[in-house]
mmCIF file of C-alpha atoms in Angstrom:
data_model
loop_
_atom_site.group_PDB
_atom_site.id
_atom_site.type_symbol
_atom_site.label_atom_id
_atom_site.label_comp_id
_atom_site.label_asym_id
_atom_site.label_seq_id
_atom_site.Cartn_x
_atom_site.Cartn_y
_atom_site.Cartn_z
ATOM 1 C CA UNK A 271 21.989 4.864 -52.213
ATOM 2 C CA UNK A 272 21.385 8.436 -51.094
ATOM 3 C CA UNK A 273 17.674 7.711 -50.898
ATOM 4 C CA UNK A 274 18.251 4.672 -48.658
ATOM 5 C CA UNK A 275 20.493 6.709 -46.369
ATOM 6 C CA UNK A 276 17.856 9.445 -46.203
ATOM 7 C CA UNK A 277 15.143 6.994 -45.147
ATOM 8 C CA UNK A 278 17.426 5.388 -42.591
ATOM 9 C CA UNK A 279 18.212 8.811 -41.131
ATOM 10 C CA UNK A 280 14.527 9.732 -41.127
ATOM 11 C CA UNK A 281 13.648 6.500 -39.327
ATOM 12 C CA UNK A 282 16.386 7.145 -36.758
ATOM 13 C CA UNK A 283 15.174 10.663 -35.976
ATOM 14 C CA UNK A 284 11.548 9.472 -35.852
ATOM 15 C CA UNK A 285 12.425 6.727 -33.366
ATOM 16 C CA UNK A 286 14.451 9.164 -31.273
ATOM 17 C CA UNK A 287 11.553 11.613 -31.276
ATOM 18 C CA UNK A 288 9.136 8.912 -30.071
ATOM 19 C CA UNK A 289 11.431 7.879 -27.218
ATOM 20 C CA UNK A 290 11.970 11.521 -26.282
ATOM 21 C CA UNK A 291 8.205 12.187 -26.401
ATOM 22 C CA UNK A 292 7.480 9.288 -24.007
ATOM 23 C CA UNK A 293 10.164 10.465 -21.564
ATOM 24 C CA UNK A 294 8.891 14.035 -21.791
ATOM 25 C CA UNK A 295 5.299 12.886 -21.162
ATOM 26 C CA UNK A 296 6.263 11.131 -17.921
ATOM 27 C CA UNK A 297 8.441 14.087 -16.869
ATOM 28 C CA UNK A 298 5.572 16.507 -17.532
ATOM 29 C CA UNK A 299 2.963 14.354 -15.750
ATOM 30 C CA UNK A 300 5.174 14.219 -12.686
ATOM 31 C CA UNK A 301 5.636 17.975 -12.495
ATOM 32 C CA UNK A 302 2.675 19.832 -13.973
ATOM 33 C CA UNK A 303 0.008 18.309 -11.667
ATOM 34 C CA UNK A 304 1.965 19.700 -8.702
ATOM 35 C CA UNK A 305 1.200 23.253 -9.726
ATOM 36 C CA UNK A 306 -0.678 24.875 -6.819
ATOM 37 C CA UNK A 307 -0.494 21.611 -4.852
ATOM 38 C CA UNK A 308 -2.118 21.650 -1.416
ATOM 39 C CA UNK A 309 -4.120 24.841 -1.893
ATOM 40 C CA UNK A 310 -7.484 23.818 -0.455
ATOM 41 C CA UNK A 311 -9.829 26.436 0.941
ATOM 42 C CA UNK A 312 -12.238 24.000 2.588
ATOM 43 C CA UNK A 313 -11.500 20.673 4.240
ATOM 44 C CA UNK A 314 -14.769 19.242 2.881
ATOM 45 C CA UNK A 315 -13.731 20.081 -0.685
ATOM 46 C CA UNK A 316 -10.427 18.328 -0.145
ATOM 47 C CA UNK A 317 -11.841 15.085 1.293
ATOM 48 C CA UNK A 318 -14.540 14.937 -1.374
ATOM 49 C CA UNK A 319 -11.972 15.410 -4.129
ATOM 50 C CA UNK A 320 -9.694 12.715 -2.653
ATOM 51 C CA UNK A 321 -12.643 10.295 -2.659
ATOM 52 C CA UNK A 322 -13.708 11.136 -6.223
ATOM 53 C CA UNK A 323 -10.142 10.697 -7.468
ATOM 54 C CA UNK A 324 -9.993 7.269 -5.825
ATOM 55 C CA UNK A 325 -13.264 6.239 -7.475
ATOM 56 C CA UNK A 326 -12.039 7.366 -10.902
ATOM 57 C CA UNK A 327 -8.910 5.254 -10.583
ATOM 58 C CA UNK A 328 -10.855 2.011 -10.144
ATOM 59 C CA UNK A 329 -10.899 -0.673 -11.427
ATOM 60 C CA UNK A 330 -7.573 -0.245 -13.271
ATOM 61 C CA UNK A 331 -5.427 1.937 -11.060
ATOM 62 C CA UNK A 332 -2.507 4.059 -12.311
ATOM 63 C CA UNK A 333 0.718 2.112 -12.695
ATOM 64 C CA UNK A 334 3.239 2.441 -9.896
ATOM 65 C CA UNK A 335 6.684 2.080 -11.508
ATOM 66 C CA UNK A 336 9.180 -0.487 -10.296
ATOM 67 C CA UNK A 337 11.857 0.815 -12.649
ATOM 68 C CA UNK A 338 14.209 3.523 -11.413
ATOM 69 C CA UNK A 339 14.994 4.698 -14.929
ATOM 70 C CA UNK A 340 13.712 8.073 -16.070
ATOM 71 C CA UNK A 341 15.013 7.831 -19.618
ATOM 72 C CA UNK A 342 14.163 5.438 -22.477
ATOM 73 C CA UNK A 343 10.969 4.549 -20.625
ATOM 74 C CA UNK A 344 9.365 3.318 -23.828
ATOM 75 C CA UNK A 345 11.845 0.426 -23.739
ATOM 76 C CA UNK A 346 10.782 -0.386 -20.173
ATOM 77 C CA UNK A 347 7.123 -0.335 -21.199
ATOM 78 C CA UNK A 348 7.698 -2.578 -24.222
ATOM 79 C CA UNK A 349 9.670 -5.089 -22.135
ATOM 80 C CA UNK A 350 7.040 -5.079 -19.375
ATOM 81 C CA UNK A 351 9.551 -3.813 -16.826
ATOM 82 C CA UNK A 352 7.783 -0.568 -15.964
ATOM 83 C CA UNK A 353 5.531 -2.105 -13.312
ATOM 84 C CA UNK A 354 4.466 -5.538 -11.982
ATOM 85 C CA UNK A 355 1.082 -7.229 -11.571
ATOM 86 C CA UNK A 356 1.634 -7.924 -7.881
ATOM 87 C CA UNK A 357 2.497 -4.284 -7.218
ATOM 88 C CA UNK A 358 -0.720 -3.228 -8.938
ATOM 89 C CA UNK A 359 -2.615 -5.808 -6.850
ATOM 90 C CA UNK A 360 -1.721 -4.240 -3.500
ATOM 91 C CA UNK A 361 -2.279 -0.779 -4.939
ATOM 92 C CA UNK A 362 -5.801 -1.777 -5.970
ATOM 93 C CA UNK A 363 -6.488 -3.541 -2.683
ATOM 94 C CA UNK A 364 -5.460 -0.571 -0.556
ATOM 95 C CA UNK A 365 -7.476 1.873 -2.664
ATOM 96 C CA UNK A 366 -10.567 -0.346 -2.712
ATOM 97 C CA UNK A 367 -10.494 -0.615 1.078
ATOM 98 C CA UNK A 368 -10.343 3.171 1.278
ATOM 99 C CA UNK A 369 -13.203 4.052 -1.065
ATOM 100 C CA UNK A 370 -15.384 1.288 0.431
ATOM 101 C CA UNK A 371 -14.881 2.476 3.997
ATOM 102 C CA UNK A 372 -15.256 6.138 3.087
ATOM 103 C CA UNK A 373 -18.673 5.523 1.479
ATOM 104 C CA UNK A 374 -19.885 1.974 0.932
ATOM 105 C CA UNK A 375 -22.972 3.234 -0.861
ATOM 106 C CA UNK A 376 -21.187 5.570 -3.284
ATOM 107 C CA UNK A 377 -18.420 3.048 -3.973
ATOM 108 C CA UNK A 378 -20.689 0.035 -4.554
ATOM 109 C CA UNK A 379 -20.456 0.251 -8.344
ATOM 110 C CA UNK A 380 -16.676 0.708 -8.255
ATOM 111 C CA UNK A 381 -16.437 -2.298 -5.931
ATOM 112 C CA UNK A 382 -18.515 -4.412 -8.330
ATOM 113 C CA UNK A 383 -16.506 -3.331 -11.399
ATOM 114 C CA UNK A 384 -13.206 -4.003 -9.673
ATOM 115 C CA UNK A 385 -14.255 -7.542 -8.768
ATOM 116 C CA UNK A 386 -15.432 -8.156 -12.347
ATOM 117 C CA UNK A 387 -12.111 -6.820 -13.614
ATOM 118 C CA UNK A 388 -10.222 -9.561 -11.728
ATOM 119 C CA UNK A 389 -12.731 -12.387 -11.104
ATOM 120 C CA UNK A 390 -14.639 -14.395 -13.735
ATOM 121 C CA UNK A 391 -18.275 -15.540 -13.606
ATOM 122 C CA UNK A 392 -17.261 -18.807 -11.901
ATOM 123 C CA UNK A 393 -15.559 -17.039 -9.024
ATOM 124 C CA UNK A 394 -11.977 -17.715 -10.177
ATOM 125 C CA UNK A 395 -9.232 -15.210 -10.941
ATOM 126 C CA UNK A 396 -9.114 -14.323 -14.638
ATOM 127 C CA UNK A 397 -5.327 -14.316 -14.400
ATOM 128 C CA UNK A 398 -4.226 -16.687 -11.624
ATOM 129 C CA UNK A 399 -2.137 -14.780 -9.037
ATOM 130 C CA UNK A 400 1.312 -16.021 -8.126
ATOM 131 C CA UNK A 401 2.254 -13.729 -5.249
ATOM 132 C CA UNK A 402 1.024 -13.207 -1.692
ATOM 133 C CA UNK A 403 0.537 -9.502 -2.535
ATOM 134 C CA UNK A 404 -2.882 -10.464 -3.896
ATOM 135 C CA UNK A 405 -4.062 -11.239 -0.346
ATOM 136 C CA UNK A 406 -4.771 -7.564 0.410
ATOM 137 C CA UNK A 407 -6.825 -7.333 -2.783
ATOM 138 C CA UNK A 408 -8.703 -10.480 -1.754
ATOM 139 C CA UNK A 409 -9.240 -8.913 1.682
ATOM 140 C CA UNK A 410 -10.770 -5.827 0.049
ATOM 141 C CA UNK A 411 -13.062 -7.971 -2.137
ATOM 142 C CA UNK A 412 -14.218 -10.185 0.714
ATOM 143 C CA UNK A 413 -14.627 -7.540 3.400
ATOM 144 C CA UNK A 414 -17.703 -5.864 1.907
ATOM 145 C CA UNK A 415 -19.144 -8.586 -0.312
ATOM 146 C CA UNK A 416 -22.767 -9.511 0.473
ATOM 147 C CA UNK A 417 -22.370 -13.068 -0.883
ATOM 148 C CA UNK A 418 -18.875 -14.293 0.017
ATOM 149 C CA UNK A 419 -19.564 -17.838 -1.183
ATOM 150 C CA UNK A 420 -19.411 -16.460 -4.748
ATOM 151 C CA UNK A 421 -15.787 -15.472 -4.175
ATOM 152 C CA UNK A 422 -14.669 -18.662 -2.444
ATOM 153 C CA UNK A 423 -12.855 -20.221 -5.463
ATOM 154 C CA UNK A 424 -10.708 -17.080 -5.836
ATOM 155 C CA UNK A 425 -10.154 -16.825 -2.088
ATOM 156 C CA UNK A 426 -9.078 -20.479 -1.994
ATOM 157 C CA UNK A 427 -6.537 -19.780 -4.739
ATOM 158 C CA UNK A 428 -4.980 -17.022 -2.636
ATOM 159 C CA UNK A 429 -4.930 -19.305 0.411
ATOM 160 C CA UNK A 430 -3.137 -21.948 -1.694
ATOM 161 C CA UNK A 431 -0.450 -19.402 -2.646
ATOM 162 C CA UNK A 432 0.001 -18.428 1.002
ATOM 163 C CA UNK A 433 0.231 -22.053 2.162
ATOM 164 C CA UNK A 434 2.845 -22.732 -0.511
ATOM 165 C CA UNK A 435 4.925 -19.938 1.050
ATOM 166 C CA UNK A 436 4.874 -21.391 4.581
ATOM 167 C CA UNK A 437 8.361 -22.453 5.666
ATOM 168 C CA UNK A 438 9.700 -24.948 8.183
ATOM 169 C CA UNK A 439 9.203 -22.405 10.961
ATOM 170 C CA UNK A 440 5.467 -22.357 10.215
ATOM 171 C CA UNK A 441 5.587 -18.742 8.983
ATOM 172 C CA UNK A 442 4.916 -17.154 5.606
ATOM 173 C CA UNK A 443 7.708 -16.108 3.242
ATOM 174 C CA UNK A 444 6.996 -13.100 1.055
ATOM 175 C CA UNK A 445 9.056 -14.093 -1.977
ATOM 176 C CA UNK A 446 11.064 -16.985 -3.428
ATOM 177 C CA UNK A 447 13.657 -16.305 -0.743
ATOM 178 C CA UNK A 448 12.051 -18.749 1.662
ATOM 179 C CA UNK A 449 14.609 -18.085 4.423
ATOM 180 C CA UNK A 450 13.642 -14.405 4.750
ATOM 181 C CA UNK A 451 10.671 -13.030 6.691
ATOM 182 C CA UNK A 452 9.578 -9.626 5.381
ATOM 183 C CA UNK A 453 7.647 -6.962 7.287
ATOM 184 C CA UNK A 454 5.522 -6.415 4.147
ATOM 185 C CA UNK A 455 3.811 -9.774 4.690
ATOM 186 C CA UNK A 456 2.163 -8.562 7.891
ATOM 187 C CA UNK A 457 0.076 -5.901 6.162
ATOM 188 C CA UNK A 458 -0.455 -7.782 2.927
ATOM 189 C CA UNK A 459 -1.512 -11.174 4.279
ATOM 190 C CA UNK A 460 -2.423 -11.338 7.981
ATOM 191 C CA UNK A 461 -5.794 -9.490 7.924
ATOM 192 C CA UNK A 462 -6.949 -11.615 4.978
ATOM 193 C CA UNK A 463 -6.139 -14.839 6.839
ATOM 194 C CA UNK A 464 -8.385 -13.841 9.733
ATOM 195 C CA UNK A 465 -11.221 -12.666 7.488
ATOM 196 C CA UNK A 466 -11.021 -15.888 5.462
ATOM 197 C CA UNK A 467 -11.297 -17.922 8.672
ATOM 198 C CA UNK A 468 -14.239 -15.864 9.944
ATOM 199 C CA UNK A 469 -16.053 -16.065 6.606
ATOM 200 C CA UNK A 470 -15.530 -19.698 5.672
ATOM 201 C CA UNK A 471 -15.358 -21.172 9.180
ATOM 202 C CA UNK A 472 -11.853 -22.660 9.220
ATOM 203 C CA UNK A 473 -9.782 -22.976 12.356
ATOM 204 C CA UNK A 474 -6.079 -22.443 11.621
ATOM 205 C CA UNK A 475 -5.465 -19.215 9.725
ATOM 206 C CA UNK A 476 -6.162 -16.736 12.528
ATOM 207 C CA UNK A 477 -3.514 -18.423 14.663
ATOM 208 C CA UNK A 478 -1.082 -18.230 11.729
ATOM 209 C CA UNK A 479 -1.758 -14.492 11.300
ATOM 210 C CA UNK A 480 -1.197 -13.713 14.977
ATOM 211 C CA UNK A 481 1.943 -15.872 15.112
ATOM 212 C CA UNK A 482 3.349 -14.106 12.042
ATOM 213 C CA UNK A 483 2.965 -10.747 13.802
ATOM 214 C CA UNK A 484 4.244 -11.935 17.176
ATOM 215 C CA UNK A 485 7.339 -13.553 15.673
ATOM 216 C CA UNK A 486 8.159 -10.367 13.817
ATOM 217 C CA UNK A 487 7.895 -8.422 17.061
ATOM 218 C CA UNK A 488 10.254 -10.972 18.626
ATOM 219 C CA UNK A 489 12.908 -11.114 15.882
ATOM 220 C CA UNK A 490 12.302 -8.127 13.607
ATOM 221 C CA UNK A 491 12.567 -5.164 15.977
ATOM 222 C CA UNK A 492 15.596 -3.116 16.982
ATOM 223 C CA UNK A 493 16.533 -3.888 20.595
ATOM 224 C CA UNK A 494 14.171 -2.387 23.172
ATOM 225 C CA UNK A 495 12.092 -0.696 20.496
ATOM 226 C CA UNK A 496 9.309 -1.106 17.954
ATOM 227 C CA UNK A 497 11.476 -0.051 15.015
ATOM 228 C CA UNK A 498 10.942 -2.881 12.515
ATOM 229 C CA UNK A 499 13.673 -4.085 10.197
ATOM 230 C CA UNK A 500 12.794 -4.650 6.546
ATOM 231 C CA UNK A 501 13.231 -8.405 7.055
ATOM 232 C CA UNK A 502 15.035 -11.009 9.127
ATOM 233 C CA UNK A 503 16.633 -14.398 8.395
ATOM 234 C CA UNK A 504 14.506 -17.166 9.879
ATOM 235 C CA UNK A 505 17.238 -19.580 11.050
ATOM 236 C CA UNK A 506 19.510 -17.098 12.798
ATOM 237 C CA UNK A 507 16.988 -14.360 13.570
ATOM 238 C CA UNK A 508 19.511 -11.833 12.240
ATOM 239 C CA UNK A 509 18.131 -8.612 10.733
ATOM 240 C CA UNK A 510 18.340 -8.167 6.950
ATOM 241 C CA UNK A 511 17.927 -4.568 5.812
ATOM 242 C CA UNK A 512 17.409 -1.303 7.667
ATOM 243 C CA UNK A 513 15.354 -0.449 10.740
ATOM 244 C CA UNK A 514 12.585 2.143 10.793
ATOM 245 C CA UNK A 515 11.758 2.291 7.083
ATOM 246 C CA UNK A 516 8.586 4.399 6.982
ATOM 247 C CA UNK A 517 6.336 2.281 4.786
ATOM 248 C CA UNK A 518 7.802 -0.884 6.314
ATOM 249 C CA UNK A 519 6.661 0.388 9.705
ATOM 250 C CA UNK A 520 3.372 1.117 7.943
ATOM 251 C CA UNK A 521 3.101 -2.525 6.852
ATOM 252 C CA UNK A 522 3.638 -3.563 10.464
ATOM 253 C CA UNK A 523 1.015 -1.275 12.003
ATOM 254 C CA UNK A 524 -1.457 -1.939 9.169
ATOM 255 C CA UNK A 525 -1.168 -5.695 9.596
ATOM 256 C CA UNK A 526 -1.342 -5.363 13.376
ATOM 257 C CA UNK A 527 -4.386 -3.083 13.384
ATOM 258 C CA UNK A 528 -6.480 -4.729 10.657
ATOM 259 C CA UNK A 529 -5.746 -8.190 12.038
ATOM 260 C CA UNK A 530 -6.730 -7.052 15.530
ATOM 261 C CA UNK A 531 -9.969 -5.470 14.290
ATOM 262 C CA UNK A 532 -10.907 -8.542 12.219
ATOM 263 C CA UNK A 533 -10.292 -11.065 15.021
ATOM 264 C CA UNK A 534 -13.212 -12.296 17.090
ATOM 265 C CA UNK A 535 -13.114 -11.675 20.828
ATOM 266 C CA UNK A 536 -10.896 -14.171 22.577
ATOM 267 C CA UNK A 537 -7.342 -15.134 23.441
ATOM 268 C CA UNK A 538 -5.817 -14.258 20.037
ATOM 269 C CA UNK A 539 -7.304 -10.769 20.084
ATOM 270 C CA UNK A 540 -6.122 -10.220 23.653
ATOM 271 C CA UNK A 541 -2.566 -11.145 22.618
ATOM 272 C CA UNK A 542 -2.575 -8.520 19.880
ATOM 273 C CA UNK A 543 -4.268 -5.856 21.993
ATOM 274 C CA UNK A 544 -1.190 -5.621 24.175
ATOM 275 C CA UNK A 545 0.987 -4.909 21.112
ATOM 276 C CA UNK A 546 -1.525 -2.382 19.772
ATOM 277 C CA UNK A 547 -1.485 -0.565 23.127
ATOM 278 C CA UNK A 548 2.302 -0.428 23.318
ATOM 279 C CA UNK A 549 2.911 0.589 19.705
ATOM 280 C CA UNK A 550 0.247 3.305 19.820
ATOM 281 C CA UNK A 551 2.169 5.019 22.609
ATOM 282 C CA UNK A 552 5.569 4.331 21.084
ATOM 283 C CA UNK A 553 5.254 5.752 17.569
ATOM 284 C CA UNK A 554 3.987 9.188 18.616
ATOM 285 C CA UNK A 555 7.580 10.278 19.314
ATOM 286 C CA UNK A 556 8.453 9.947 15.618
ATOM 287 C CA UNK A 557 5.775 12.257 14.242
ATOM 288 C CA UNK A 558 7.217 15.448 12.811
ATOM 289 C CA UNK A 559 6.039 18.831 14.054
ATOM 290 C CA UNK A 560 4.169 19.331 10.777
ATOM 291 C CA UNK A 561 2.327 16.014 11.233
ATOM 292 C CA UNK A 562 4.270 13.932 8.724
ATOM 293 C CA UNK A 563 6.295 10.741 9.102
ATOM 294 C CA UNK A 564 9.619 10.125 7.403
ATOM 295 C CA UNK A 565 11.004 7.789 4.771
ATOM 296 C CA UNK A 566 12.789 6.482 7.867
ATOM 297 C CA UNK A 567 10.658 7.412 10.838
ATOM 298 C CA UNK A 568 13.603 8.052 13.179
ATOM 299 C CA UNK A 569 14.935 10.612 10.664
ATOM 300 C CA UNK A 570 12.510 13.515 10.888
ATOM 301 C CA UNK A 571 14.272 15.421 8.119
ATOM 302 C CA UNK A 572 12.683 13.026 5.592
ATOM 303 C CA UNK A 573 9.033 12.782 4.547
ATOM 304 C CA UNK A 574 6.841 10.158 2.857
ATOM 305 C CA UNK A 575 3.103 10.549 2.186
ATOM 306 C CA UNK A 576 2.535 6.787 1.991
ATOM 307 C CA UNK A 577 3.948 6.235 5.483
ATOM 308 C CA UNK A 578 2.070 9.270 6.822
ATOM 309 C CA UNK A 579 -1.235 8.019 5.360
ATOM 310 C CA UNK A 580 -0.863 4.628 7.078
ATOM 311 C CA UNK A 581 0.040 6.281 10.380
ATOM 312 C CA UNK A 582 -3.000 8.548 10.016
ATOM 313 C CA UNK A 583 -5.199 5.468 9.622
ATOM 314 C CA UNK A 584 -3.475 3.688 12.524
ATOM 315 C CA UNK A 585 -4.001 6.578 14.958
ATOM 316 C CA UNK A 586 -7.560 7.046 13.742
ATOM 317 C CA UNK A 587 -8.262 3.463 14.788
ATOM 318 C CA UNK A 588 -6.312 3.910 18.034
ATOM 319 C CA UNK A 589 -8.566 6.837 18.909
ATOM 320 C CA UNK A 590 -11.653 4.674 18.235
ATOM 321 C CA UNK A 591 -10.284 1.897 20.452
ATOM 322 C CA UNK A 592 -8.776 3.855 23.342
ATOM 323 C CA UNK A 593 -10.505 7.238 23.084
ATOM 324 C CA UNK A 594 -7.342 9.157 23.976
ATOM 325 C CA UNK A 595 -7.263 12.757 22.694
ATOM 326 C CA UNK A 596 -3.555 12.607 21.801
ATOM 327 C CA UNK A 597 -4.303 9.935 19.188
ATOM 328 C CA UNK A 598 -6.932 12.172 17.607
ATOM 329 C CA UNK A 599 -4.437 15.043 17.660
ATOM 330 C CA UNK A 600 -1.899 12.848 15.854
ATOM 331 C CA UNK A 601 -4.532 11.967 13.231
ATOM 332 C CA UNK A 602 -5.460 15.621 12.796
ATOM 333 C CA UNK A 603 -1.843 16.693 12.320
ATOM 334 C CA UNK A 604 -1.198 13.930 9.788
ATOM 335 C CA UNK A 605 -4.272 14.871 7.765
ATOM 336 C CA UNK A 606 -3.213 18.514 7.678
ATOM 337 C CA UNK A 607 0.177 17.478 6.300
ATOM 338 C CA UNK A 608 -1.375 15.122 3.748
ATOM 339 C CA UNK A 609 -3.743 17.868 2.607
ATOM 340 C CA UNK A 610 -0.763 20.086 1.833
ATOM 341 C CA UNK A 611 0.619 17.353 -0.433
ATOM 342 C CA UNK A 612 -2.602 16.646 -2.337
ATOM 343 C CA UNK A 613 -2.781 17.720 -5.976
ATOM 344 C CA UNK A 614 -5.596 19.847 -7.357
ATOM 345 C CA UNK A 615 -7.267 16.736 -8.841
ATOM 346 C CA UNK A 616 -7.401 15.018 -5.414
ATOM 347 C CA UNK A 617 -4.389 12.711 -5.871
ATOM 348 C CA UNK A 618 -2.109 12.346 -2.855
ATOM 349 C CA UNK A 619 1.466 13.055 -3.952
ATOM 350 C CA UNK A 620 5.014 12.580 -2.654
ATOM 351 C CA UNK A 621 4.642 8.893 -1.860
ATOM 352 C CA UNK A 622 7.850 6.880 -1.954
ATOM 353 C CA UNK A 623 7.849 4.485 -4.913
ATOM 354 C CA UNK A 624 7.936 0.705 -4.786
ATOM 355 C CA UNK A 625 10.972 -0.849 -3.122
ATOM 356 C CA UNK A 626 13.579 -2.333 -5.451
ATOM 357 C CA UNK A 627 14.953 -4.877 -2.966
ATOM 358 C CA UNK A 628 15.839 -5.280 0.695
ATOM 359 C CA UNK A 629 17.439 -2.000 1.713
ATOM 360 C CA UNK A 630 17.285 -0.660 -1.858
ATOM 361 C CA UNK A 631 14.606 2.022 -1.819
ATOM 362 C CA UNK A 632 12.995 3.879 -4.660
ATOM 363 C CA UNK A 633 14.176 7.384 -5.426
ATOM 364 C CA UNK A 634 10.798 8.212 -6.960
ATOM 365 C CA UNK A 635 8.202 10.306 -5.171
ATOM 366 C CA UNK A 636 4.794 10.298 -6.814
ATOM 367 C CA UNK A 637 1.135 9.283 -6.487
ATOM 368 C CA UNK A 638 0.268 5.866 -5.035
ATOM 369 C CA UNK A 639 -3.289 4.420 -5.092
ATOM 370 C CA UNK A 640 -2.568 2.356 -1.948
ATOM 371 C CA UNK A 641 -1.717 5.522 0.009
ATOM 372 C CA UNK A 642 -4.825 7.217 -1.405
ATOM 373 C CA UNK A 643 -6.857 4.373 0.104
ATOM 374 C CA UNK A 644 -5.195 4.642 3.519
ATOM 375 C CA UNK A 645 -5.873 8.373 3.510
ATOM 376 C CA UNK A 646 -9.565 7.751 2.771
ATOM 377 C CA UNK A 647 -9.794 5.249 5.635
ATOM 378 C CA UNK A 648 -8.331 7.859 8.000
ATOM 379 C CA UNK A 649 -10.590 10.615 6.663
ATOM 380 C CA UNK A 650 -13.731 8.572 7.262
ATOM 381 C CA UNK A 651 -12.892 8.009 10.922
ATOM 382 C CA UNK A 652 -11.892 11.660 11.319
ATOM 383 C CA UNK A 653 -15.217 12.838 9.915
ATOM 384 C CA UNK A 654 -17.121 10.452 12.203
ATOM 385 C CA UNK A 655 -15.334 11.757 15.303
ATOM 386 C CA UNK A 656 -15.003 15.494 14.664
ATOM 387 C CA UNK A 657 -16.167 17.498 17.622
#
């Protein structure tokens, strides 16, 4: 009897030690890498290190947690609640866009391995996607592929998911809540729709992408502003969530800019150019003195690296399009801030974690492969236009 009790007690303490060890590991990995964060002597060393870190993360990028728990994380891992496949999809897509644009030649092998990680030899997804989040990953695959016909089966599968999410209003729903129109959809889906149409010669998806953006501008902005709400209800047009969420604004400007750049010259592109022009002027007022953008952009006492990285990319493109020095200044200031929040190993830190639900934001602040990719896209344009 005593022996049985002893083994039970031993098993209990062993299990407790394992759970404690897992929690301690995650606690340590969040804090130790921040030692001497942002101490870069040369800008070239920093950008090179950011690129190398991005390459090392592919094809299987670090998990971005969806759980808000910081204790008993082993239980979350065993249940599969620590992260989600669709979250990892847009992380991978954003990072792949960044490393490809920073150096297509140096990232060619990473690009190939990432495609092979997700796509089989027949051009289909190894694990069929179920969420529209995969559209940004498809966009990253298709954008720099020399033989897009090879990817068509997988691209068609993503298109089928998107079409299944189209509601009675002709617009795309992000989730199973078909009556809600999320700002996230603009950045995740719209550029892919245009690229798919350009690549495979269809004639309806570019119009859908532009309409999705225009309708959000009509119903999803705070009055007389370009502060986007997290989402709006399609029937009433009423806002659902908060206005000015940093990464939500990032989804808007990312979808707007990449859709605009992917469109062929014509009426659709002209319609978006007006919005690009107006938003480029508008958002400058929300940049902090130190170059950052907030968790909520109208609250300059907050900061988020993921929002700042997208704004850096947006203003980098605005400078290319319009050539105005103030856009380059905005880019420069953002990069300086992002440099100060980059770990010694090249990982961009202090990115707000994945959103729990509408208006329920993550309390985590950590690395994010998607933000790493946006930073690399901004850095490439900055390097091309220095001086």
